[in-house]
Amino acid sequence: MKKRILTGDRPTGPLHLGHYVGSLKQRVELQHTYETYVLIADVQALTDHFEDPEQVSKNVFEVALDYLAVGINPLETAIVVQSAVPEIAELTVFYMNLVTVGRLRQNPTVKTEIKEKGFGKMLPLGFFSYPVSQAADITAFQADCVPVGADQAPMIEQTRDIVKRFNGLYGKTLVEPHILLSKFPRLPGTDGSVKMSKSLRNVINLSDSADVVKKKVTAMYTDPTRLRATDLGHVKGNPVFTYLDAFDFNTELVDDLKKRYRKGMVGDVEVKDRLIEVLNVFLEPIRKRREAYAQNPKKVLHILKEGTERGRMLARDTVSKVKRAMGIDYF
Ligand code: TRP
């Protein structure tokens, strides 16, 4: 039997190149060998967007378009809408008993996010405890593997702890998931900061037009120590070169640009022009596919509905096994 994978994204905006490098690329490749489920995690997104739910709901469709545009094949991958699988919420409630507040407080990813979002004393319980609901996501679909970036590792650890605790208390019921760590390092932002992130406004979206890509790349951060094209340049930590490494198939050309850059024999403009060309060649077929699906919203909704139904069958099966194990399957 094929092993099963589950991944997901919070629909709070369009997906960008960072998503692609960090996980979408891997998912598109893995879907042929694994039974794949991709979760549009709108319930998780609401934990920090509950005051503006439209920000989430309007992006569910956009994220679906991004998935389809990059080559997630709905015949191979079930795209599941989280809020339409109430079994996940049910599992979350049971798992809450198996996790301590102290353990949740130690989650480094959530800790960082709490700081970034500046919740202070107004930290919502739903946000604080979202790793528990993510454990419900992963176990609901009985996933063997979760292919994600390093920032998600604490969530998989938390899930494994819950699974071990559950199975220890009630008998072997839940599947213990493994992390499949993304091979690709995180993509920096166009401003040179360590990550590409919508909230930092340093992203290139998969749906950006050729003109927007050109504008964003032209304004990109390069080597701040270099004032003239003849100054010796730094390639390391220069996001323009990091992007070329990630997207340019012509490694010889990139190596030559790097050599000349270090020697002060090429200007930023030439390097950026190459990147603009490479990114637009990469994005053009993605834009075309996105547009084709966008023209046919009925078809997209059908794909989501069908994927969600497929996911829900698994989640129902998990809940019934969980209830049986706990002895609360009364009827
Ligand atoms: N927390 C993930 C993120 O912020 C999104 C997510 C929700 C997820 N549920 C998941 C990822 C289950 C993997 C598996 O990107």
CSV table of C-alpha atoms in Angstrom, one decimal, residues 121-274:
chain,number,residue,atom,x,y,z
A,121,LYS,CA,-1.6,39.4,27.4
A,122,MET,CA,-4.3,39.0,24.8
A,123,LEU,CA,-3.0,35.7,23.5
A,124,PRO,CA,-6.0,33.7,22.2
A,125,LEU,CA,-6.2,30.2,23.5
A,126,GLY,CA,-7.0,29.0,20.0
A,127,PHE,CA,-3.7,30.4,18.7
A,128,PHE,CA,-1.7,29.1,21.7
A,129,SER,CA,-3.0,25.6,21.2
A,130,TYR,CA,-3.0,25.3,17.4
A,131,PRO,CA,-0.2,22.7,17.5
A,132,VAL,CA,-2.8,20.4,19.1
A,133,SER,CA,-5.2,21.0,16.3
A,134,GLN,CA,-2.4,20.4,13.8
A,135,ALA,CA,-1.8,17.1,15.5
A,136,ALA,CA,-5.5,16.4,14.8
A,137,ASP,CA,-4.9,17.4,11.1
A,138,ILE,CA,-2.0,15.0,10.7
A,139,THR,CA,-3.6,12.0,12.6
A,140,ALA,CA,-7.1,12.5,11.1
A,141,PHE,CA,-5.7,11.6,7.7
A,142,GLN,CA,-3.5,8.9,9.2
A,143,ALA,CA,-0.5,10.4,7.6
A,144,ASP,CA,2.8,8.5,7.7
A,145,CYS,CA,4.9,11.4,6.5
A,146,VAL,CA,4.6,15.2,6.7
A,147,PRO,CA,6.9,17.0,4.2
A,148,VAL,CA,7.5,20.4,5.7
A,149,GLY,CA,10.3,23.0,6.4
A,150,ALA,CA,12.3,23.0,9.6
A,151,ASP,CA,10.0,25.6,11.3
A,152,GLN,CA,7.2,22.9,11.3
A,153,ALA,CA,9.4,20.3,13.1
A,154,PRO,CA,8.1,21.2,16.5
A,155,MET,CA,4.5,20.5,15.3
A,156,ILE,CA,5.4,17.0,14.1
A,157,GLU,CA,7.2,16.4,17.4
A,158,GLN,CA,4.1,17.5,19.3
A,159,THR,CA,2.0,15.2,17.1
A,160,ARG,CA,4.3,12.2,17.8
A,161,ASP,CA,4.0,12.9,21.6
A,162,ILE,CA,0.2,13.0,21.4
A,163,VAL,CA,0.1,9.8,19.3
A,164,LYS,CA,2.4,8.0,21.7
A,165,ARG,CA,0.4,9.1,24.7
A,166,PHE,CA,-2.9,8.2,23.1
A,167,ASN,CA,-1.7,4.8,22.0
A,168,GLY,CA,-0.1,4.2,25.4
A,169,LEU,CA,-3.3,5.0,27.3
A,170,TYR,CA,-6.0,3.5,25.0
A,171,GLY,CA,-4.2,0.9,22.8
A,172,LYS,CA,-2.5,1.3,19.4
A,173,THR,CA,-4.9,3.3,17.3
A,174,LEU,CA,-3.1,6.4,15.8
A,175,VAL,CA,-0.4,6.4,13.1
A,176,GLU,CA,2.9,7.9,14.3
A,177,PRO,CA,3.9,10.4,11.6
A,178,HIS,CA,7.5,11.1,10.4
A,179,ILE,CA,8.8,14.4,9.2
A,180,LEU,CA,10.1,14.6,5.7
A,181,LEU,CA,12.3,17.6,6.0
A,182,SER,CA,12.5,19.9,2.9
A,183,LYS,CA,15.8,19.6,1.1
A,184,PHE,CA,15.7,23.2,0.2
A,185,PRO,CA,16.9,25.9,2.6
A,186,ARG,CA,14.5,28.7,3.3
A,187,LEU,CA,14.3,31.4,0.6
A,188,PRO,CA,15.2,34.9,1.8
A,189,GLY,CA,13.0,37.9,1.2
A,190,THR,CA,13.5,40.4,-1.6
A,191,ASP,CA,14.7,42.8,1.2
A,192,GLY,CA,17.4,40.4,2.3
A,193,SER,CA,15.8,39.3,5.5
A,194,VAL,CA,16.0,35.6,6.3
A,195,LYS,CA,12.6,34.6,5.2
A,196,MET,CA,10.1,35.5,2.5
A,197,SER,CA,6.9,36.3,4.4
A,198,LYS,CA,3.8,38.1,3.5
A,199,SER,CA,3.8,40.1,6.7
A,200,LEU,CA,7.3,41.4,5.9
A,201,ARG,CA,6.1,42.6,2.5
A,202,ASN,CA,9.2,41.0,0.8
A,203,VAL,CA,7.5,38.3,-1.3
A,204,ILE,CA,7.3,37.5,-5.0
A,205,ASN,CA,3.9,35.8,-5.4
A,206,LEU,CA,3.4,32.9,-7.8
A,207,SER,CA,0.5,34.9,-9.2
A,208,ASP,CA,2.6,38.1,-9.8
A,209,SER,CA,2.6,39.5,-13.3
A,210,ALA,CA,5.8,39.8,-15.4
A,211,ASP,CA,5.8,43.5,-14.8
A,212,VAL,CA,5.4,43.1,-11.0
A,213,VAL,CA,8.3,40.5,-11.0
A,214,LYS,CA,10.4,43.0,-12.9
A,215,LYS,CA,9.6,45.8,-10.4
A,216,LYS,CA,10.3,43.7,-7.4
A,217,VAL,CA,13.5,42.2,-8.7
A,218,THR,CA,14.8,45.6,-9.8
A,219,ALA,CA,14.2,46.9,-6.2
A,220,MET,CA,15.8,43.9,-4.6
A,221,TYR,CA,18.4,44.1,-1.9
A,222,THR,CA,21.8,43.0,-3.1
A,223,ASP,CA,25.2,43.6,-1.6
A,224,PRO,CA,25.0,46.8,0.6
A,225,THR,CA,28.8,47.1,0.7
A,226,ARG,CA,29.0,47.5,-3.1
A,227,LEU,CA,28.5,51.0,-4.4
A,228,ARG,CA,29.8,50.6,-8.0
A,229,ALA,CA,29.8,47.8,-10.4
A,230,THR,CA,33.6,47.7,-10.2
A,231,ASP,CA,33.6,47.2,-6.4
A,232,LEU,CA,34.3,43.6,-5.3
A,233,GLY,CA,30.9,42.0,-4.6
A,234,HIS,CA,29.6,39.5,-2.1
A,235,VAL,CA,27.6,36.5,-3.4
A,236,LYS,CA,26.9,34.9,0.0
A,237,GLY,CA,23.9,36.4,1.7
A,238,ASN,CA,22.9,38.2,-1.6
A,239,PRO,CA,19.3,37.1,-2.2
A,240,VAL,CA,19.6,37.7,-6.0
A,241,PHE,CA,22.1,34.9,-6.2
A,242,THR,CA,20.2,32.7,-3.8
A,243,TYR,CA,17.2,33.0,-6.1
A,244,LEU,CA,19.3,32.3,-9.2
A,245,ASP,CA,20.6,29.2,-7.4
A,246,ALA,CA,17.1,28.1,-6.7
A,247,PHE,CA,15.6,28.8,-10.1
A,248,ASP,CA,18.2,29.0,-12.8
A,249,PHE,CA,18.9,25.7,-14.6
A,250,ASN,CA,22.0,27.2,-16.3
A,251,THR,CA,24.4,26.7,-13.4
A,252,GLU,CA,27.4,27.5,-15.7
A,253,LEU,CA,26.0,30.9,-16.4
A,254,VAL,CA,25.3,31.5,-12.8
A,255,ASP,CA,28.8,30.5,-11.7
A,256,ASP,CA,30.2,32.9,-14.3
A,257,LEU,CA,28.0,35.7,-13.0
A,258,LYS,CA,29.2,34.9,-9.4
A,259,LYS,CA,32.8,34.9,-10.5
A,260,ARG,CA,32.5,38.3,-12.2
A,261,TYR,CA,30.4,39.7,-9.4
A,262,ARG,CA,33.2,38.9,-6.8
A,263,LYS,CA,35.8,40.5,-9.0
A,264,GLY,CA,33.7,43.6,-9.7
A,265,MET,CA,33.2,42.8,-13.3
A,266,VAL,CA,29.5,42.8,-13.6
A,267,GLY,CA,26.8,45.2,-12.5
A,268,ASP,CA,23.7,44.5,-10.4
A,269,VAL,CA,21.6,45.3,-13.4
A,270,GLU,CA,22.9,42.4,-15.5
A,271,VAL,CA,22.5,40.0,-12.7
A,272,LYS,CA,19.0,41.2,-12.0
A,273,ASP,CA,18.0,41.1,-15.6
A,274,ARG,CA,19.0,37.4,-15.7
